[in-house]
Amino acid sequence: MGLIFQFCGLSGAGKTTLAEAIFNELEGRSYKVKVIDGDVYRQTLCKDLGFSRSDRIENAARLGAYAETLREEFDFILIAIINPYQEGRKMLMLKHNAKLVWIKCNIDILMARDTKGLYKKALLPDGHPDKIYNLTGLNDTFEPPTSADMILNTDLLNIHESLRIAIDFMISCC
């Protein structure tokens, strides 16, 4: 039965990048891996949801339920999702036995990277037509995890170091 891992963290911290690197590495070792990218599933399975607290928790619940349906088919299911609230992360841990991996990165580094241009839009003046008012960690809540199974500081670790540490941890969970 496949193991579920939730990779939580702020936008741009490296959740999807790391999940895709893990996919490539473990598939090369003949493991079956599924990546559930929160950004992608926001456009499909969760397209009716907004960014309120309840919608964000429902988003996590739906992705967890979907991951659960994949357990028989895959060795590892990786959910890459901001999942900003303890309640949503705890629900995945309790209901689906999902291991919590906090992809942690300093907000100043994220703002400098700004790979999607989201932080720039969140810093626009109020009333600007392109302003983002609900960017997690900047002008919306992110509750730092208190019970992560693993923390990867991607402002200190490069992708290769993060990949090695994450894979060692994941294999140890088997």
JSON list of C-alpha atoms in Angstrom, two decimals:
[
{"chain": "A", "resi": 1, "resn": "MET", "atom": "CA", "xyz": [0.00, 0.00, 0.00]},
{"chain": "A", "resi": 2, "resn": "GLY", "atom": "CA", "xyz": [1.36, 3.38, -1.03]},
{"chain": "A", "resi": 3, "resn": "LEU", "atom": "CA", "xyz": [2.57, 6.04, 1.39]},
{"chain": "A", "resi": 4, "resn": "ILE", "atom": "CA", "xyz": [1.19, 9.58, 1.26]},
{"chain": "A", "resi": 5, "resn": "PHE", "atom": "CA", "xyz": [3.45, 12.57, 1.86]},
{"chain": "A", "resi": 6, "resn": "GLN", "atom": "CA", "xyz": [2.18, 16.13, 2.08]},
{"chain": "A", "resi": 7, "resn": "PHE", "atom": "CA", "xyz": [4.72, 18.77, 1.09]},
{"chain": "A", "resi": 8, "resn": "CYS", "atom": "CA", "xyz": [3.48, 22.02, 2.61]},
{"chain": "A", "resi": 9, "resn": "GLY", "atom": "CA", "xyz": [5.00, 25.47, 2.48]},
{"chain": "A", "resi": 10, "resn": "LEU", "atom": "CA", "xyz": [4.69, 28.91, 1.00]},
{"chain": "A", "resi": 11, "resn": "SER", "atom": "CA", "xyz": [4.41, 29.66, -2.70]},
{"chain": "A", "resi": 12, "resn": "GLY", "atom": "CA", "xyz": [7.81, 29.36, -4.36]},
{"chain": "A", "resi": 13, "resn": "ALA", "atom": "CA", "xyz": [9.42, 27.35, -1.54]},
{"chain": "A", "resi": 14, "resn": "GLY", "atom": "CA", "xyz": [10.03, 24.39, -3.86]},
{"chain": "A", "resi": 15, "resn": "LYS", "atom": "CA", "xyz": [7.20, 21.96, -3.11]},
{"chain": "A", "resi": 16, "resn": "THR", "atom": "CA", "xyz": [6.44, 21.03, -6.72]},
{"chain": "A", "resi": 17, "resn": "THR", "atom": "CA", "xyz": [10.07, 21.26, -7.84]},
{"chain": "A", "resi": 18, "resn": "LEU", "atom": "CA", "xyz": [11.10, 18.81, -5.14]},
{"chain": "A", "resi": 19, "resn": "ALA", "atom": "CA", "xyz": [8.11, 16.51, -5.73]},
{"chain": "A", "resi": 20, "resn": "GLU", "atom": "CA", "xyz": [8.92, 16.32, -9.44]},
{"chain": "A", "resi": 21, "resn": "ALA", "atom": "CA", "xyz": [12.61, 15.63, -8.73]},
{"chain": "A", "resi": 22, "resn": "ILE", "atom": "CA", "xyz": [11.58, 12.85, -6.32]},
{"chain": "A", "resi": 23, "resn": "PHE", "atom": "CA", "xyz": [9.25, 11.47, -8.98]},
{"chain": "A", "resi": 24, "resn": "ASN", "atom": "CA", "xyz": [12.08, 11.32, -11.52]},
{"chain": "A", "resi": 25, "resn": "GLU", "atom": "CA", "xyz": [14.56, 9.78, -9.09]},
{"chain": "A", "resi": 26, "resn": "LEU", "atom": "CA", "xyz": [12.23, 7.14, -7.64]},
{"chain": "A", "resi": 27, "resn": "GLU", "atom": "CA", "xyz": [10.68, 6.20, -10.98]},
{"chain": "A", "resi": 28, "resn": "GLY", "atom": "CA", "xyz": [14.26, 5.55, -12.12]},
{"chain": "A", "resi": 29, "resn": "ARG", "atom": "CA", "xyz": [14.55, 3.12, -9.21]},
{"chain": "A", "resi": 30, "resn": "SER", "atom": "CA", "xyz": [11.37, 1.31, -10.35]},
{"chain": "A", "resi": 31, "resn": "TYR", "atom": "CA", "xyz": [9.06, 2.81, -7.72]},
{"chain": "A", "resi": 32, "resn": "LYS", "atom": "CA", "xyz": [5.62, 3.96, -8.79]},
{"chain": "A", "resi": 33, "resn": "VAL", "atom": "CA", "xyz": [5.16, 7.60, -7.81]},
{"chain": "A", "resi": 34, "resn": "LYS", "atom": "CA", "xyz": [2.26, 10.03, -8.23]},
{"chain": "A", "resi": 35, "resn": "VAL", "atom": "CA", "xyz": [2.60, 13.79, -7.77]},
{"chain": "A", "resi": 36, "resn": "ILE", "atom": "CA", "xyz": [-0.56, 15.69, -6.88]},
{"chain": "A", "resi": 37, "resn": "ASP", "atom": "CA", "xyz": [0.26, 19.34, -7.52]},
{"chain": "A", "resi": 38, "resn": "GLY", "atom": "CA", "xyz": [-2.09, 21.66, -5.66]},
{"chain": "A", "resi": 39, "resn": "ASP", "atom": "CA", "xyz": [-1.81, 24.31, -8.39]},
{"chain": "A", "resi": 40, "resn": "VAL", "atom": "CA", "xyz": [-2.89, 21.84, -11.08]},
{"chain": "A", "resi": 41, "resn": "TYR", "atom": "CA", "xyz": [-5.77, 20.40, -9.06]},
{"chain": "A", "resi": 42, "resn": "ARG", "atom": "CA", "xyz": [-7.01, 23.92, -8.25]},
{"chain": "A", "resi": 43, "resn": "GLN", "atom": "CA", "xyz": [-7.97, 24.01, -11.95]},
{"chain": "A", "resi": 44, "resn": "THR", "atom": "CA", "xyz": [-9.79, 20.65, -11.94]},
{"chain": "A", "resi": 45, "resn": "LEU", "atom": "CA", "xyz": [-10.84, 18.77, -8.80]},
{"chain": "A", "resi": 46, "resn": "CYS", "atom": "CA", "xyz": [-10.94, 21.93, -6.68]},
{"chain": "A", "resi": 47, "resn": "LYS", "atom": "CA", "xyz": [-11.90, 24.56, -9.26]},
{"chain": "A", "resi": 48, "resn": "ASP", "atom": "CA", "xyz": [-15.04, 25.51, -7.30]},
{"chain": "A", "resi": 49, "resn": "LEU", "atom": "CA", "xyz": [-13.02, 26.49, -4.23]},
{"chain": "A", "resi": 50, "resn": "GLY", "atom": "CA", "xyz": [-11.71, 29.91, -3.29]},
{"chain": "A", "resi": 51, "resn": "PHE", "atom": "CA", "xyz": [-9.09, 30.87, -0.73]},
{"chain": "A", "resi": 52, "resn": "SER", "atom": "CA", "xyz": [-11.10, 31.21, 2.47]},
{"chain": "A", "resi": 53, "resn": "ARG", "atom": "CA", "xyz": [-9.96, 29.17, 5.45]},
{"chain": "A", "resi": 54, "resn": "SER", "atom": "CA", "xyz": [-12.74, 26.63, 4.93]},
{"chain": "A", "resi": 55, "resn": "ASP", "atom": "CA", "xyz": [-12.04, 26.37, 1.18]},
{"chain": "A", "resi": 56, "resn": "ARG", "atom": "CA", "xyz": [-8.32, 25.82, 1.78]},
{"chain": "A", "resi": 57, "resn": "ILE", "atom": "CA", "xyz": [-9.08, 23.05, 4.27]},
{"chain": "A", "resi": 58, "resn": "GLU", "atom": "CA", "xyz": [-11.59, 21.50, 1.85]},
{"chain": "A", "resi": 59, "resn": "ASN", "atom": "CA", "xyz": [-8.93, 21.68, -0.88]},
{"chain": "A", "resi": 60, "resn": "ALA", "atom": "CA", "xyz": [-6.58, 19.64, 1.33]},
{"chain": "A", "resi": 61, "resn": "ALA", "atom": "CA", "xyz": [-9.39, 17.20, 2.17]},
{"chain": "A", "resi": 62, "resn": "ARG", "atom": "CA", "xyz": [-10.17, 16.57, -1.51]},
{"chain": "A", "resi": 63, "resn": "LEU", "atom": "CA", "xyz": [-6.53, 16.05, -2.41]},
{"chain": "A", "resi": 64, "resn": "GLY", "atom": "CA", "xyz": [-6.15, 13.67, 0.52]},
{"chain": "A", "resi": 65, "resn": "ALA", "atom": "CA", "xyz": [-9.23, 11.70, -0.54]},
{"chain": "A", "resi": 66, "resn": "TYR", "atom": "CA", "xyz": [-7.90, 11.52, -4.10]},
{"chain": "A", "resi": 67, "resn": "ALA", "atom": "CA", "xyz": [-4.48, 10.37, -2.83]},
{"chain": "A", "resi": 68, "resn": "GLU", "atom": "CA", "xyz": [-6.21, 7.67, -0.79]},
{"chain": "A", "resi": 69, "resn": "THR", "atom": "CA", "xyz": [-7.74, 6.21, -3.97]},
{"chain": "A", "resi": 70, "resn": "LEU", "atom": "CA", "xyz": [-4.23, 5.84, -5.42]},
{"chain": "A", "resi": 71, "resn": "ARG", "atom": "CA", "xyz": [-2.67, 3.85, -2.57]},
{"chain": "A", "resi": 72, "resn": "GLU", "atom": "CA", "xyz": [-3.09, 0.47, -4.26]},
{"chain": "A", "resi": 73, "resn": "GLU", "atom": "CA", "xyz": [-1.57, 1.67, -7.52]},
{"chain": "A", "resi": 74, "resn": "PHE", "atom": "CA", "xyz": [1.44, 3.70, -6.31]},
{"chain": "A", "resi": 75, "resn": "ASP", "atom": "CA", "xyz": [4.29, 3.24, -3.84]},
{"chain": "A", "resi": 76, "resn": "PHE", "atom": "CA", "xyz": [4.50, 6.96, -3.05]},
{"chain": "A", "resi": 77, "resn": "ILE", "atom": "CA", "xyz": [1.88, 9.68, -3.44]},
{"chain": "A", "resi": 78, "resn": "LEU", "atom": "CA", "xyz": [3.22, 13.22, -3.03]},
{"chain": "A", "resi": 79, "resn": "ILE", "atom": "CA", "xyz": [0.78, 16.07, -2.39]},
{"chain": "A", "resi": 80, "resn": "ALA", "atom": "CA", "xyz": [2.44, 19.44, -3.09]},
{"chain": "A", "resi": 81, "resn": "ILE", "atom": "CA", "xyz": [0.12, 21.97, -1.45]},
{"chain": "A", "resi": 82, "resn": "ILE", "atom": "CA", "xyz": [0.51, 25.18, 0.54]},
{"chain": "A", "resi": 83, "resn": "ASN", "atom": "CA", "xyz": [-1.93, 23.81, 3.18]},
{"chain": "A", "resi": 84, "resn": "PRO", "atom": "CA", "xyz": [-1.51, 26.83, 5.48]},
{"chain": "A", "resi": 85, "resn": "TYR", "atom": "CA", "xyz": [-3.53, 25.67, 8.50]},
{"chain": "A", "resi": 86, "resn": "GLN", "atom": "CA", "xyz": [-2.69, 23.17, 11.22]},
{"chain": "A", "resi": 87, "resn": "GLU", "atom": "CA", "xyz": [-6.23, 21.84, 10.89]},
{"chain": "A", "resi": 88, "resn": "GLY", "atom": "CA", "xyz": [-5.78, 20.89, 7.23]},
{"chain": "A", "resi": 89, "resn": "ARG", "atom": "CA", "xyz": [-2.38, 19.29, 7.78]},
{"chain": "A", "resi": 90, "resn": "LYS", "atom": "CA", "xyz": [-3.56, 17.40, 10.86]},
{"chain": "A", "resi": 91, "resn": "MET", "atom": "CA", "xyz": [-6.59, 16.12, 8.95]},
{"chain": "A", "resi": 92, "resn": "LEU", "atom": "CA", "xyz": [-4.33, 14.64, 6.26]},
{"chain": "A", "resi": 93, "resn": "MET", "atom": "CA", "xyz": [-2.08, 13.12, 8.90]},
{"chain": "A", "resi": 94, "resn": "LEU", "atom": "CA", "xyz": [-4.93, 11.53, 10.88]},
{"chain": "A", "resi": 95, "resn": "LYS", "atom": "CA", "xyz": [-7.29, 10.52, 8.09]},
{"chain": "A", "resi": 96, "resn": "HIS", "atom": "CA", "xyz": [-4.74, 9.37, 5.52]},
{"chain": "A", "resi": 97, "resn": "ASN", "atom": "CA", "xyz": [-1.62, 8.78, 7.63]},
{"chain": "A", "resi": 98, "resn": "ALA", "atom": "CA", "xyz": [0.13, 11.35, 5.45]},
{"chain": "A", "resi": 99, "resn": "LYS", "atom": "CA", "xyz": [3.66, 12.23, 6.50]},
{"chain": "A", "resi": 100, "resn": "LEU", "atom": "CA", "xyz": [4.17, 15.98, 6.79]},
{"chain": "A", "resi": 101, "resn": "VAL", "atom": "CA", "xyz": [7.20, 17.49, 5.06]},
{"chain": "A", "resi": 102, "resn": "TRP", "atom": "CA", "xyz": [7.53, 21.24, 5.62]},
{"chain": "A", "resi": 103, "resn": "ILE", "atom": "CA", "xyz": [9.28, 22.88, 2.68]},
{"chain": "A", "resi": 104, "resn": "LYS", "atom": "CA", "xyz": [10.47, 25.90, 4.63]},
{"chain": "A", "resi": 105, "resn": "CYS", "atom": "CA", "xyz": [11.90, 29.04, 3.09]},
{"chain": "A", "resi": 106, "resn": "ASN", "atom": "CA", "xyz": [12.41, 32.54, 4.46]},
{"chain": "A", "resi": 107, "resn": "ILE", "atom": "CA", "xyz": [9.85, 35.02, 3.11]},
{"chain": "A", "resi": 108, "resn": "ASP", "atom": "CA", "xyz": [12.62, 37.43, 2.03]},
{"chain": "A", "resi": 109, "resn": "ILE", "atom": "CA", "xyz": [14.16, 34.70, -0.15]},
{"chain": "A", "resi": 110, "resn": "LEU", "atom": "CA", "xyz": [10.74, 33.85, -1.61]},
{"chain": "A", "resi": 111, "resn": "MET", "atom": "CA", "xyz": [10.10, 37.49, -2.44]},
{"chain": "A", "resi": 112, "resn": "ALA", "atom": "CA", "xyz": [13.49, 37.70, -4.17]},
{"chain": "A", "resi": 113, "resn": "ARG", "atom": "CA", "xyz": [12.83, 34.48, -6.15]},
{"chain": "A", "resi": 114, "resn": "ASP", "atom": "CA", "xyz": [9.18, 35.31, -6.92]},
{"chain": "A", "resi": 115, "resn": "THR", "atom": "CA", "xyz": [9.07, 32.63, -9.62]},
{"chain": "A", "resi": 116, "resn": "LYS", "atom": "CA", "xyz": [5.37, 33.21, -10.36]},
{"chain": "A", "resi": 117, "resn": "GLY", "atom": "CA", "xyz": [5.27, 36.99, -9.81]},
{"chain": "A", "resi": 118, "resn": "LEU", "atom": "CA", "xyz": [2.81, 36.53, -6.95]},
{"chain": "A", "resi": 119, "resn": "TYR", "atom": "CA", "xyz": [4.74, 38.41, -4.27]},
{"chain": "A", "resi": 120, "resn": "LYS", "atom": "CA", "xyz": [5.12, 41.43, -6.54]},
{"chain": "A", "resi": 121, "resn": "LYS", "atom": "CA", "xyz": [1.34, 41.44, -7.08]},
{"chain": "A", "resi": 122, "resn": "ALA", "atom": "CA", "xyz": [0.64, 41.04, -3.37]},
{"chain": "A", "resi": 123, "resn": "LEU", "atom": "CA", "xyz": [2.77, 44.11, -2.63]},
{"chain": "A", "resi": 124, "resn": "LEU", "atom": "CA", "xyz": [0.88, 46.34, -5.06]},
{"chain": "A", "resi": 125, "resn": "PRO", "atom": "CA", "xyz": [-1.10, 49.18, -3.49]},
{"chain": "A", "resi": 126, "resn": "ASP", "atom": "CA", "xyz": [-4.64, 48.43, -2.34]},
{"chain": "A", "resi": 127, "resn": "GLY", "atom": "CA", "xyz": [-7.10, 49.04, -5.15]},
{"chain": "A", "resi": 128, "resn": "HIS", "atom": "CA", "xyz": [-4.65, 48.12, -7.90]},
{"chain": "A", "resi": 129, "resn": "PRO", "atom": "CA", "xyz": [-6.43, 45.82, -10.39]},
{"chain": "A", "resi": 130, "resn": "ASP", "atom": "CA", "xyz": [-3.64, 43.21, -10.26]},
{"chain": "A", "resi": 131, "resn": "LYS", "atom": "CA", "xyz": [-3.28, 43.19, -6.46]},
{"chain": "A", "resi": 132, "resn": "ILE", "atom": "CA", "xyz": [-3.41, 39.78, -4.77]},
{"chain": "A", "resi": 133, "resn": "TYR", "atom": "CA", "xyz": [-5.03, 40.12, -1.36]},
{"chain": "A", "resi": 134, "resn": "ASN", "atom": "CA", "xyz": [-4.75, 36.54, -0.14]},
{"chain": "A", "resi": 135, "resn": "LEU", "atom": "CA", "xyz": [-1.15, 35.46, -0.72]},
{"chain": "A", "resi": 136, "resn": "THR", "atom": "CA", "xyz": [-0.33, 32.98, 2.00]},
{"chain": "A", "resi": 137, "resn": "GLY", "atom": "CA", "xyz": [2.52, 34.08, 4.24]},
{"chain": "A", "resi": 138, "resn": "LEU", "atom": "CA", "xyz": [2.42, 37.70, 3.15]},
{"chain": "A", "resi": 139, "resn": "ASN", "atom": "CA", "xyz": [-1.12, 39.03, 3.45]},
{"chain": "A", "resi": 140, "resn": "ASP", "atom": "CA", "xyz": [-2.86, 35.80, 4.45]},
{"chain": "A", "resi": 141, "resn": "THR", "atom": "CA", "xyz": [-2.20, 33.31, 7.24]},
{"chain": "A", "resi": 142, "resn": "PHE", "atom": "CA", "xyz": [0.37, 30.52, 7.25]},
{"chain": "A", "resi": 143, "resn": "GLU", "atom": "CA", "xyz": [0.52, 28.65, 10.53]},
{"chain": "A", "resi": 144, "resn": "PRO", "atom": "CA", "xyz": [4.02, 27.16, 10.84]},
{"chain": "A", "resi": 145, "resn": "PRO", "atom": "CA", "xyz": [3.78, 23.39, 11.29]},
{"chain": "A", "resi": 146, "resn": "THR", "atom": "CA", "xyz": [4.34, 22.23, 14.86]},
{"chain": "A", "resi": 147, "resn": "SER", "atom": "CA", "xyz": [4.55, 18.51, 14.13]},
{"chain": "A", "resi": 148, "resn": "ALA", "atom": "CA", "xyz": [6.34, 18.08, 10.81]},
{"chain": "A", "resi": 149, "resn": "ASP", "atom": "CA", "xyz": [7.89, 14.67, 10.20]},
{"chain": "A", "resi": 150, "resn": "MET", "atom": "CA", "xyz": [10.66, 16.42, 8.29]},
{"chain": "A", "resi": 151, "resn": "ILE", "atom": "CA", "xyz": [11.67, 20.03, 7.61]},
{"chain": "A", "resi": 152, "resn": "LEU", "atom": "CA", "xyz": [13.63, 20.98, 4.51]},
{"chain": "A", "resi": 153, "resn": "ASN", "atom": "CA", "xyz": [15.02, 24.53, 4.60]},
{"chain": "A", "resi": 154, "resn": "THR", "atom": "CA", "xyz": [15.16, 25.31, 0.90]},
{"chain": "A", "resi": 155, "resn": "ASP", "atom": "CA", "xyz": [16.72, 28.70, 1.52]},
{"chain": "A", "resi": 156, "resn": "LEU", "atom": "CA", "xyz": [19.74, 26.79, 2.87]},
{"chain": "A", "resi": 157, "resn": "LEU", "atom": "CA", "xyz": [19.63, 23.54, 0.87]},
{"chain": "A", "resi": 158, "resn": "ASN", "atom": "CA", "xyz": [19.87, 23.25, -2.90]},
{"chain": "A", "resi": 159, "resn": "ILE", "atom": "CA", "xyz": [17.60, 20.93, -4.85]},
{"chain": "A", "resi": 160, "resn": "HIS", "atom": "CA", "xyz": [20.15, 18.09, -4.89]},
{"chain": "A", "resi": 161, "resn": "GLU", "atom": "CA", "xyz": [20.62, 18.20, -1.11]},
{"chain": "A", "resi": 162, "resn": "SER", "atom": "CA", "xyz": [16.87, 18.44, -0.53]},
{"chain": "A", "resi": 163, "resn": "LEU", "atom": "CA", "xyz": [16.26, 15.54, -2.91]},
{"chain": "A", "resi": 164, "resn": "ARG", "atom": "CA", "xyz": [18.77, 13.27, -1.18]},
{"chain": "A", "resi": 165, "resn": "ILE", "atom": "CA", "xyz": [17.42, 14.04, 2.29]},
{"chain": "A", "resi": 166, "resn": "ALA", "atom": "CA", "xyz": [13.78, 13.65, 1.20]},
{"chain": "A", "resi": 167, "resn": "ILE", "atom": "CA", "xyz": [14.37, 10.34, -0.55]},
{"chain": "A", "resi": 168, "resn": "ASP", "atom": "CA", "xyz": [16.31, 8.92, 2.39]},
{"chain": "A", "resi": 169, "resn": "PHE", "atom": "CA", "xyz": [13.42, 9.91, 4.67]},
{"chain": "A", "resi": 170, "resn": "MET", "atom": "CA", "xyz": [10.75, 8.51, 2.36]},
{"chain": "A", "resi": 171, "resn": "ILE", "atom": "CA", "xyz": [12.52, 5.18, 1.90]},
{"chain": "A", "resi": 172, "resn": "SER", "atom": "CA", "xyz": [12.96, 4.93, 5.68]},
{"chain": "A", "resi": 173, "resn": "CYS", "atom": "CA", "xyz": [9.17, 5.19, 6.05]},
{"chain": "A", "resi": 174, "resn": "CYS", "atom": "CA", "xyz": [8.60, 2.01, 4.01]}
]
